[in-house]
Coordinates of C-alpha atoms and ligand atoms in Angstrom, one line a residue:
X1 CA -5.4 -71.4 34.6
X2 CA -3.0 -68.5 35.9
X3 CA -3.1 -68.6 39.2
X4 CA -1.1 -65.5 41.3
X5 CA -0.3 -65.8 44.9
X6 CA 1.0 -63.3 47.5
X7 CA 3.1 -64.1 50.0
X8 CA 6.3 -66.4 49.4
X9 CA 6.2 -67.8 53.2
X10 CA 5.4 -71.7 53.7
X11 CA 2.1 -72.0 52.9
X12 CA 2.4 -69.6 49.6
X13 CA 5.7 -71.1 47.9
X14 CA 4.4 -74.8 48.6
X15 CA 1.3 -73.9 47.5
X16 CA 2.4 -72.0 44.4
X17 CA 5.0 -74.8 43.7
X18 CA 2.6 -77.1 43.8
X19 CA 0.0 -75.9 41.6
X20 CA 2.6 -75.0 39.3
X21 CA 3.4 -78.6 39.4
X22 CA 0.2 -79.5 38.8
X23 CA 0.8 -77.5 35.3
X24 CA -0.8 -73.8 35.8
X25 CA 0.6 -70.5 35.1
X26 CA 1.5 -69.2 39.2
X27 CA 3.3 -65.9 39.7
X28 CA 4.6 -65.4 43.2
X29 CA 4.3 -62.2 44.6
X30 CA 6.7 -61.3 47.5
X31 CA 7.2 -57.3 48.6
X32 CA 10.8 -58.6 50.2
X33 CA 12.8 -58.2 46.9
X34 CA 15.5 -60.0 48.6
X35 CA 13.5 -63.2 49.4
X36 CA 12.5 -63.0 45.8
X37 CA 15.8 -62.5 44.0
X38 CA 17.3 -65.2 46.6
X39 CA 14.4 -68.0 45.7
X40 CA 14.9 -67.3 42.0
X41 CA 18.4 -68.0 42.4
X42 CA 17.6 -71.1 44.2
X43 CA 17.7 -70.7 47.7
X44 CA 14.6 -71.2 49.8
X45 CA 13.6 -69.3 52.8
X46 CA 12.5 -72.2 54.6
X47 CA 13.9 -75.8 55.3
X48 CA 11.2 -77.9 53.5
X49 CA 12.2 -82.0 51.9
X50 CA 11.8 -81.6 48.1
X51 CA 10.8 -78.0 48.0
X52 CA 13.8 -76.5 46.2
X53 CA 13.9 -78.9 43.6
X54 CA 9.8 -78.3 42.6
X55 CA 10.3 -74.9 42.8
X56 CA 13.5 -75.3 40.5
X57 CA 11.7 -77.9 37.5
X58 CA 8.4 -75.6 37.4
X59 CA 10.7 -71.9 37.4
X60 CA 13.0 -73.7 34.8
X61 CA 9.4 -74.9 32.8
X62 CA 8.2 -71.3 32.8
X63 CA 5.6 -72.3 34.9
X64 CA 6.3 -71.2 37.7
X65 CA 7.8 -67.4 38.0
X66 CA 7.9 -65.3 40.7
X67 CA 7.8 -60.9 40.9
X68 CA 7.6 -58.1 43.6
X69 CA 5.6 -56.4 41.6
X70 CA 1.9 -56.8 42.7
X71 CA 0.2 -55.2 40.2
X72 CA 1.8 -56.9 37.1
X73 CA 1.3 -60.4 39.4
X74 CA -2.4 -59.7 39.6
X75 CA -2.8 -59.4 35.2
X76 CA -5.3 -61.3 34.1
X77 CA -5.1 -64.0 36.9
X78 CA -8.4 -66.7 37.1
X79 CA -7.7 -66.6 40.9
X80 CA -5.5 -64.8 43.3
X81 CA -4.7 -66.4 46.4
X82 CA -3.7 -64.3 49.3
X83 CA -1.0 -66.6 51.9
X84 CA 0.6 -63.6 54.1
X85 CA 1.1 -64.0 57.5
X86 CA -1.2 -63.4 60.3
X87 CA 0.5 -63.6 63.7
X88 CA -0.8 -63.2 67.0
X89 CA -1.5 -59.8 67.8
X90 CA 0.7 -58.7 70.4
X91 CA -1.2 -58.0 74.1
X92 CA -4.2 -59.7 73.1
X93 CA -4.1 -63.2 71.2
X94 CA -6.2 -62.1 68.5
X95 CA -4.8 -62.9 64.5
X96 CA -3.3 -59.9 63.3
X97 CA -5.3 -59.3 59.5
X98 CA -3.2 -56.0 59.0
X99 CA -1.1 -58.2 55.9
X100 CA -4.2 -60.0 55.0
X101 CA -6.1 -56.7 54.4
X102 CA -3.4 -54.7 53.1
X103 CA -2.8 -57.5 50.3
X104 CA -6.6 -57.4 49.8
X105 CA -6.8 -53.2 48.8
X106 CA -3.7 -53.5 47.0
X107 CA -5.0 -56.4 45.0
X108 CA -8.5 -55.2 44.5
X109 CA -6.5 -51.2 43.6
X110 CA -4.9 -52.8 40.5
X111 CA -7.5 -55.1 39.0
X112 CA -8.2 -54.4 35.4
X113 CA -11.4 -57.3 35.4
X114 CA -13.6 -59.5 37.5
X115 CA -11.5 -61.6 40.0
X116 CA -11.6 -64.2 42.4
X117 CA -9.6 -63.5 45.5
X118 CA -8.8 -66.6 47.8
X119 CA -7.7 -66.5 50.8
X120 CA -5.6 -69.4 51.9
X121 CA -4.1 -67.7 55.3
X122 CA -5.6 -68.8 58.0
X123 CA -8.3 -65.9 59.4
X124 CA -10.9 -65.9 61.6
X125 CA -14.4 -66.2 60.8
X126 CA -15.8 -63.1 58.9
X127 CA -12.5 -61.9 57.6
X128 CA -14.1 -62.9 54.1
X129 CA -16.7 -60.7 54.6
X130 CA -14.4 -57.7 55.3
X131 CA -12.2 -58.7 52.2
X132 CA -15.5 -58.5 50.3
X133 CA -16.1 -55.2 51.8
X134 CA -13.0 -53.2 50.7
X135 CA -13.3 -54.9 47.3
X136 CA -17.2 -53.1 47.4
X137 CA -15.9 -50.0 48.8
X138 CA -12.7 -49.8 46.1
X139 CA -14.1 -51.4 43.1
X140 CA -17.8 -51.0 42.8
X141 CA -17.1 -51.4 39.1
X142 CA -16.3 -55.3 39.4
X143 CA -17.4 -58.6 40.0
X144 CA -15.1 -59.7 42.3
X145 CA -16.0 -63.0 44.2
X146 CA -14.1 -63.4 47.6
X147 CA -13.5 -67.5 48.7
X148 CA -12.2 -68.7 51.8
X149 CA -9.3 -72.3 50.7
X150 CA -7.9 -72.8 54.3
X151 CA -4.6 -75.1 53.9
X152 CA -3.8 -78.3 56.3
X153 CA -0.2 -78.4 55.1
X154 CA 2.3 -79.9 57.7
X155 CA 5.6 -79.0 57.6
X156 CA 7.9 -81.1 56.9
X157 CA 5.2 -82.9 54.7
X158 CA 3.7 -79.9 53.2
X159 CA 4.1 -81.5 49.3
X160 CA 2.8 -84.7 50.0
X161 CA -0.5 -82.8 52.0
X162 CA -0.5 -80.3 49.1
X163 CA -0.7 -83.1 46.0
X164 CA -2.9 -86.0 48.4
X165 CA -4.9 -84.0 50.8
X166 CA -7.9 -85.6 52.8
X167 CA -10.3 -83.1 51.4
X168 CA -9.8 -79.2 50.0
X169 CA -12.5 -77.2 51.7
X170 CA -13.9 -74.0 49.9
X171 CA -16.0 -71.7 51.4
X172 CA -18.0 -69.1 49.0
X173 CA -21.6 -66.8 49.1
X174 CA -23.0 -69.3 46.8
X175 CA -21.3 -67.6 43.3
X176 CA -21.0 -70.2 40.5
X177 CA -18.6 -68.3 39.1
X178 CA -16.2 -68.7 42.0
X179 CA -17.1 -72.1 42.7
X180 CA -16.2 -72.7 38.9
X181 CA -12.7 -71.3 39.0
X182 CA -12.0 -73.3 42.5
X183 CA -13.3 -76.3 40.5
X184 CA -10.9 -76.0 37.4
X185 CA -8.1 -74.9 39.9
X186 CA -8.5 -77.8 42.1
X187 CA -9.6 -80.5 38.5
X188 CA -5.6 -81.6 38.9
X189 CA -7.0 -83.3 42.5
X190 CA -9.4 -85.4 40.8
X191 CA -7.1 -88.0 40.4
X192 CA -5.8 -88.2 43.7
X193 CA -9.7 -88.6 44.4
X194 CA -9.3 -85.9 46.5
X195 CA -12.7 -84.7 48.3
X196 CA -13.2 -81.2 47.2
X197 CA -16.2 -79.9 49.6
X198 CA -17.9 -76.5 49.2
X199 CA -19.2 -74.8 52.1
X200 CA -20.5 -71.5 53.1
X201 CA -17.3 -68.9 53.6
X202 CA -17.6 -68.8 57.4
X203 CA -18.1 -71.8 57.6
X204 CA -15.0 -72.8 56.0
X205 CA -13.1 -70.3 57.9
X206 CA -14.1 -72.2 61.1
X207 CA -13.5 -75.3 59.8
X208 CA -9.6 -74.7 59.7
X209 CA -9.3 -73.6 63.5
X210 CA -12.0 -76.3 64.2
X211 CA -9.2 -78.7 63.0
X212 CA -6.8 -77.3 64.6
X213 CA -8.0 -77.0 67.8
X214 CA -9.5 -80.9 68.0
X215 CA -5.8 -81.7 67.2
X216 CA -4.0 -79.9 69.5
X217 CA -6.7 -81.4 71.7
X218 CA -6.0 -84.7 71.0
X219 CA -2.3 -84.2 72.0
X220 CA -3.0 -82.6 75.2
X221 CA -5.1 -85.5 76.1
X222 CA -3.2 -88.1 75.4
X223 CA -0.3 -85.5 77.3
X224 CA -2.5 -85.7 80.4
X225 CA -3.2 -89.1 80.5
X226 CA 0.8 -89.7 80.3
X227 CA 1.2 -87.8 83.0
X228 CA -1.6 -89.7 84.8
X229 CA 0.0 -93.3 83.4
X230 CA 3.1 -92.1 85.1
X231 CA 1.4 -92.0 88.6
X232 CA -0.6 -95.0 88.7
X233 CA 2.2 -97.0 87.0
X234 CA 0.3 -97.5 83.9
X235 CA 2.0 -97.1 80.1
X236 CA 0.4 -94.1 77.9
X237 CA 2.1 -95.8 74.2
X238 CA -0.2 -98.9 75.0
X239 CA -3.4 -96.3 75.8
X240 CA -2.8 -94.7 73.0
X241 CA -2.7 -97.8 70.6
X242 CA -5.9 -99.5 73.0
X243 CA -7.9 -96.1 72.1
X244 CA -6.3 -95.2 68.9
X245 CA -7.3 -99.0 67.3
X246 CA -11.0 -97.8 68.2
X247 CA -11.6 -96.2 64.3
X248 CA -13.9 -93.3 66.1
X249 CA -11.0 -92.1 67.7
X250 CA -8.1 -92.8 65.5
X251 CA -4.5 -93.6 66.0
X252 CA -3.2 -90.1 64.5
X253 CA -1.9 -87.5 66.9
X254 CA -1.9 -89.6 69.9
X255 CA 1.8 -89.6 70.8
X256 CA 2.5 -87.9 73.9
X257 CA 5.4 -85.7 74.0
X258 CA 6.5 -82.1 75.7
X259 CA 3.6 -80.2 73.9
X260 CA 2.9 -78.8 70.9
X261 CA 4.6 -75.7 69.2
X262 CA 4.8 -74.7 65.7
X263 CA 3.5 -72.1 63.3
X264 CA 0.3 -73.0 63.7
X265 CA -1.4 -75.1 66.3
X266 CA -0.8 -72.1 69.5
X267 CA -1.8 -69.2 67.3
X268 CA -5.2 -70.9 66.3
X269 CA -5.9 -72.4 69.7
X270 CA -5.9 -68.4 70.8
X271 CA -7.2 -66.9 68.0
X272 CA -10.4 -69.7 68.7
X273 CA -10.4 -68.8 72.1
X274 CA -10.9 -65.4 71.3
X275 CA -13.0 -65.6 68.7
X276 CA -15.4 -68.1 71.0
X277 CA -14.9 -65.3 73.5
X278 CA -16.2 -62.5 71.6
X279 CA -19.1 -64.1 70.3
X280 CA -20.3 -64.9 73.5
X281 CA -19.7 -68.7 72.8
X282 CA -16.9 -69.7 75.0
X283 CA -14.7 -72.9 73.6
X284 CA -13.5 -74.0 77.1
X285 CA -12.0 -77.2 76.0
X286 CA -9.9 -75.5 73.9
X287 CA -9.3 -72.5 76.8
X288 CA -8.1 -75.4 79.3
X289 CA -6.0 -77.4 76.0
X290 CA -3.9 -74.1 75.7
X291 CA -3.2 -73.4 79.2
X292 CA -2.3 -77.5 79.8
X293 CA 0.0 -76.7 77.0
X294 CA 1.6 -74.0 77.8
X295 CA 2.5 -75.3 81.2
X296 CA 3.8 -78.4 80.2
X297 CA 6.3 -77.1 78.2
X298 CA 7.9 -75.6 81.0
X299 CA 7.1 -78.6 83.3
X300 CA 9.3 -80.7 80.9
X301 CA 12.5 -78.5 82.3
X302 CA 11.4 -79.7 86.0
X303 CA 11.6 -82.8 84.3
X304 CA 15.1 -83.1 83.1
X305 CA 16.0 -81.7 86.8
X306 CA 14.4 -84.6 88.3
X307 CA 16.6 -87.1 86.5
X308 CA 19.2 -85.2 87.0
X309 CA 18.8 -86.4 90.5
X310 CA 17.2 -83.2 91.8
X311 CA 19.8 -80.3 91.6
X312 CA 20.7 -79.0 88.1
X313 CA 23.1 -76.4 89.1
X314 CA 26.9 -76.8 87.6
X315 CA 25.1 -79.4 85.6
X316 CA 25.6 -80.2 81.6
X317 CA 22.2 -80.5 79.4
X318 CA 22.7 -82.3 76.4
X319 CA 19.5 -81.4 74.1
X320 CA 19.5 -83.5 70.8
X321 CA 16.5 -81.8 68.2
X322 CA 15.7 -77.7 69.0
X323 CA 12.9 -77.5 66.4
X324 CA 9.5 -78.1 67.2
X325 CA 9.2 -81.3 65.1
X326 CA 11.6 -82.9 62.4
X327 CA 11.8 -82.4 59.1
X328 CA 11.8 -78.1 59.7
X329 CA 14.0 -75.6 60.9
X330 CA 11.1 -73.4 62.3
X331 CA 11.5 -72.6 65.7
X332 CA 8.3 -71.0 66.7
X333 CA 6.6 -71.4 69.9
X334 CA 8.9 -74.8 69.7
X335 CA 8.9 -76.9 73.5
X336 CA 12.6 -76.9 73.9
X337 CA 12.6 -72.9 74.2
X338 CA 10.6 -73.3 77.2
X339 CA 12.7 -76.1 78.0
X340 CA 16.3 -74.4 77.9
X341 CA 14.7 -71.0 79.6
X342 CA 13.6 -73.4 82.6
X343 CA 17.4 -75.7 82.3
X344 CA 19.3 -72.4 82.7
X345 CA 16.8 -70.7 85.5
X346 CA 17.8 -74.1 87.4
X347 CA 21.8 -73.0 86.9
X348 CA 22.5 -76.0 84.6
X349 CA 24.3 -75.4 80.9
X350 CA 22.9 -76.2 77.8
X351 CA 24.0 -77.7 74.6
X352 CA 22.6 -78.5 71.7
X353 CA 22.4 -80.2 68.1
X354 CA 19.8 -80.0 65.6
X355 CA 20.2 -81.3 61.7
X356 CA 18.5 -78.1 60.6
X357 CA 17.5 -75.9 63.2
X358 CA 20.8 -74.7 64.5
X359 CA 21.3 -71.6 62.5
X360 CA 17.6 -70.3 63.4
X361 CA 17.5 -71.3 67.3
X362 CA 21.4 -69.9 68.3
X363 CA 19.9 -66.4 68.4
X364 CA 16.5 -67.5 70.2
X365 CA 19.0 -69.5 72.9
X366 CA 21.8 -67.1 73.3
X367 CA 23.3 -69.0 76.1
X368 CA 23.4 -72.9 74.5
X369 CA 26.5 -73.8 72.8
X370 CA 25.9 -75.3 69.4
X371 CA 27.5 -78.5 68.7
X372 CA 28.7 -80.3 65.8
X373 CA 26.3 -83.3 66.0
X374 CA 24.6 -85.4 68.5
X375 CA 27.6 -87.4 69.8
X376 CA 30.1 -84.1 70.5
X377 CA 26.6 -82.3 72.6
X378 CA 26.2 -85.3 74.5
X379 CA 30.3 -85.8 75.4
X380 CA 30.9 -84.8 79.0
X381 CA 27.5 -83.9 79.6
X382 CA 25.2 -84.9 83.0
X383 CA 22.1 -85.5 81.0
X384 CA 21.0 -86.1 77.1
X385 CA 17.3 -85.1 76.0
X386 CA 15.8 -86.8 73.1
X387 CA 13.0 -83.0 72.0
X388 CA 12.6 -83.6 69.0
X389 CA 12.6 -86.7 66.8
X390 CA 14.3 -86.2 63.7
X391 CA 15.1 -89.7 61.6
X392 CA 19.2 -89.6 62.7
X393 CA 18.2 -89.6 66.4
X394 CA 16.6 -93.1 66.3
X395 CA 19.6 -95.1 65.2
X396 CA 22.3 -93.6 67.6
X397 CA 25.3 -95.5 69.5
X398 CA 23.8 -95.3 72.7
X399 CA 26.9 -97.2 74.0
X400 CA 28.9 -94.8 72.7
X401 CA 26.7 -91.6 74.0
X402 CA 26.3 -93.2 77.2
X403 CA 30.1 -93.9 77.8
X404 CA 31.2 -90.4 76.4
X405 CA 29.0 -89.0 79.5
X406 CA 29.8 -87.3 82.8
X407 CA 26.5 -89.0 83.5
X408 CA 24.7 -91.9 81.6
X409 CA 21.2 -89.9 82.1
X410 CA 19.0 -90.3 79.3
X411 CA 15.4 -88.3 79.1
X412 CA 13.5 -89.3 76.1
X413 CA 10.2 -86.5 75.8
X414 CA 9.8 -88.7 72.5
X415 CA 9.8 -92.1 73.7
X416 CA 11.9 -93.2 70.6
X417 CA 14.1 -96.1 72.5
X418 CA 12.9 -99.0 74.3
X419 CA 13.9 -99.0 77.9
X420 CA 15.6 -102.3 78.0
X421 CA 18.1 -101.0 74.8
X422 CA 19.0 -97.5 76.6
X423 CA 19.6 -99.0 79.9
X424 CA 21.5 -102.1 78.0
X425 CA 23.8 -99.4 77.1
X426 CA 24.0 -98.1 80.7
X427 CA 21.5 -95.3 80.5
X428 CA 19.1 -94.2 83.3
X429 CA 16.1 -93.8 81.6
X430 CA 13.4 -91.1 82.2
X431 CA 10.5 -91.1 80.0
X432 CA 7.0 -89.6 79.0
X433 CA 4.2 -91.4 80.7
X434 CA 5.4 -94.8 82.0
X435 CA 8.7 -97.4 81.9
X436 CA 7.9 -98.2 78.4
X437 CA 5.4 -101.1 76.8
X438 CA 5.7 -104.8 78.4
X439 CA 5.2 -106.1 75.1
Ligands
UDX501 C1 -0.3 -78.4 61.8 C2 -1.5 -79.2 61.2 O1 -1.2 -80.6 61.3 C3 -1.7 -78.7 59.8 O2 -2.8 -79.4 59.2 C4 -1.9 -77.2 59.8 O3 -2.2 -76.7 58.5 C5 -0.8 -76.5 60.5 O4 -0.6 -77.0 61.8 P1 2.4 -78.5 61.8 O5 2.3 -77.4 62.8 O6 3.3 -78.4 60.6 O7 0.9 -78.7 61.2 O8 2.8 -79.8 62.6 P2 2.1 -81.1 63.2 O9 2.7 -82.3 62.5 O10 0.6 -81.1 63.1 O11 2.6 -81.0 64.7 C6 2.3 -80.0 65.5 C7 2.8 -80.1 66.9 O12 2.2 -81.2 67.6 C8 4.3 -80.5 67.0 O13 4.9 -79.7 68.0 C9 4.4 -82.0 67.2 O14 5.5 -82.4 67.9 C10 3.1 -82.1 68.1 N1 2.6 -83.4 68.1 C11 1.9 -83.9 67.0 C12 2.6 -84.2 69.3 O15 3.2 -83.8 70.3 N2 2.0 -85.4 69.3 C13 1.4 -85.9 68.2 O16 0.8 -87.0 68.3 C14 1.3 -85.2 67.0

């Protein structure tokens, strides 16, 4: 199959690589010439494990090829996947489609036969519909077949999700000729016993923020009830695994922590809310879930000042991990923005190491000196904070940390170390939702 997809961001070039992998023809269409010339020479825009070297076998195969030029990308492809971005429209919350649509006439201007056009960005419900209606208005001539293929990639993961997803939804108006070519794209899954489920296109639309949202809903719960564990002297990691054992409610995405952030997870909460909004169908559960979490990040700051004994002021913060989970240097909506915004409005000074997030956050937090690595933030400082919990923060030399310290104050928003281990190594120890399990 040739497959051709715009956009070279995360969900595009993993996607791309992948099916490329999988051993189709993909062309990867990027207007930022730049990006494009930098990824053919090897560099990837974004931090993801294993993602330069499939993108290097496949290019190096011939499978795999990528061009700014949209109109030789779309030649004579079986499907075209659009994976541009659609941020949060500024003021309002809503998913801006501007990219998404402005791939869509573009693509539709220089088709030269029937097409499907997939859209794997993640768009509101009826954004299909639209797509199909500039492809009407522009090319009355064609069949052209529009299908909604939402992704569930994680970062950090995103190959492994890509090649052994829980199911690949596709959403189309019924055509058998779309639901064909998703078929034959998606045959390479078979093997992996991957469910592959067809659904109407609104429906799967919905079905990507409907995910979303019951995620980030499960995290805010579990974040509330660590709060709650911390005032009645109960311990949240043994709630979690007492609830999580129960198989209707799962043991995934139960780990309390300073909120969620990320690409994803606070763009589709609002864009939900808003959708619910407009159509008159309110989501309040998921209204509440983003307003818990968007306090809570900042309530993690108040945090830090508490173990600090109360006054932060002329005070060192030692923050080990800036990114707003492992494995990524993607700092969007991440906690420990919030987190240093609320250390330095409290007077204290901030310092930081992250394995790969460094070079993105300095400009985000213009007043936190970067250090070298997790031993050289933590020297002299009154405080270290575990944010984020990348693999080399579970192994450290807490002796060492703790004796390098103005102040052996440790605050883990991970939980990562057993109480009795930090405080062995003459730690105070603050954590999220209780003193730790008994067991
Ligand atoms: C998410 C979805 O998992 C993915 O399916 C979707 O396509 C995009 O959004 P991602 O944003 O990469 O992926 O990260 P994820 O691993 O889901 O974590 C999101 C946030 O939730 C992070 O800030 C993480 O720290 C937080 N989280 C996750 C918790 O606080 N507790 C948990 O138990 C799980």
């Amino acid at each position: 199959m040739k497959i051709t997809m715009i956009g070279t961001g995360y969900v595009g070039l993993v996607s791309g690589a992948c099916f490329a992998d999988f051993g189709h023809d993909v062309v990867c269409v990027d207007k930022d010439a730049g990006k494009i010339a930098a990824i053919e020479a090897g560099t990837m825009p974004i931090y993801e494990p294993g993602l330069d070297q499939l993108v290097g076998t496949n290019a190096a195969a011939g499978r795999l090829t990528f061009t700014t030029d949209l109109p030789e990308g779309v030649k004579g492809a079986d499907a075209i996947f659009i994976a541009v971005g659609t941020p949060s429209r500024r003021g309002d919350g809503h998913a801006d489609l501007s990219y998404v649509y402005a791939a869509a006439k573009e693509i539709v201007e220089s088709l030269d036969g029937p097409a499907v056009i997939v859209t794997k960005s993640t768009v509101p419900v009826g954004t299909g519909d639209e797509v199909e209606r500039i492809a009407r208005e522009l090319r009355p001539d064609l069949d052209i077949q529009v299908v909604s293929n939402p992704e569930f990639l994680r970062e950090g993961a995103a190959i492994g999700d890509f090649k052994r997803p829980d199911r690949v939804v596709v959403g189309t108006t019924g055509s058998e000729r779309a639901i064909s070519v998703m078929s034959q794209v998606y045959r390479p899954l078979n093997l992996n016993q991957a469910p592959l489920m067809f659904t109407g296109r609104r429906t799967a639309e919905l079905i990507k923020y409907a995910a979303n949202a019951f995620l980030a809903t499960k995290i805010t719960f579990i974040n509330e009830m660590a709060d709650l564990c911390e005032a009645v002297g109960a311990e949240v990691q043994d709630v979690s695994r007492g609830i999580g054992l129960d198989k209707r409610i799962g043991s995934k995405f139960l780990h309390a922590g300073p909120g969620y952030g990320g690409s994803c997870f606070p763009k589709d909460t609002l864009a939900l809310v808003k959708t619910g909004q407009d159509y008159d169908a309110p989501i309040r559960i998921v209204e509440t879930v983003v307003q818990v979490n968007d306090l809570r990040k900042r309530a993690m700051g108040r945090k830090i000042v508490k173990a600090l004994g109360g006054e932060a002021r002329g005070k060192t913060v030692a923050l080990l991990g800036v990114t707003f989970k492992p494995n990524t240097d993607d700092m969007r909506d991440a906690p420990s923005l919030a987190i240093v915004q609320a250390l330095e409005d409290a007077g204290a000074k901030v310092v930081a190491y992250d394995p790969e997030g460094m070079d993105v956050a300095a400009p985000m937090m213009p007043g936190v000196t970067m250090a070298g690595s997790a031993y050289e933030a933590a020297s002299g400082a009154d405080a270290l904070v575990l944010v984020t919990e990348w693999d080399a923060f579970r192994a450290l030399d807490l002796k060492r940390l703790a004796s390098s310290m103005s102040a052996p104050v440790l605050v883990d928003l991970r939980n990562i170390y057993p109480v009795a281990e930090a405080e062995a190594a003459g730690f105070t120890v603050t954590r999220v939702g209780g003193k730790g399990s008994a067991a």
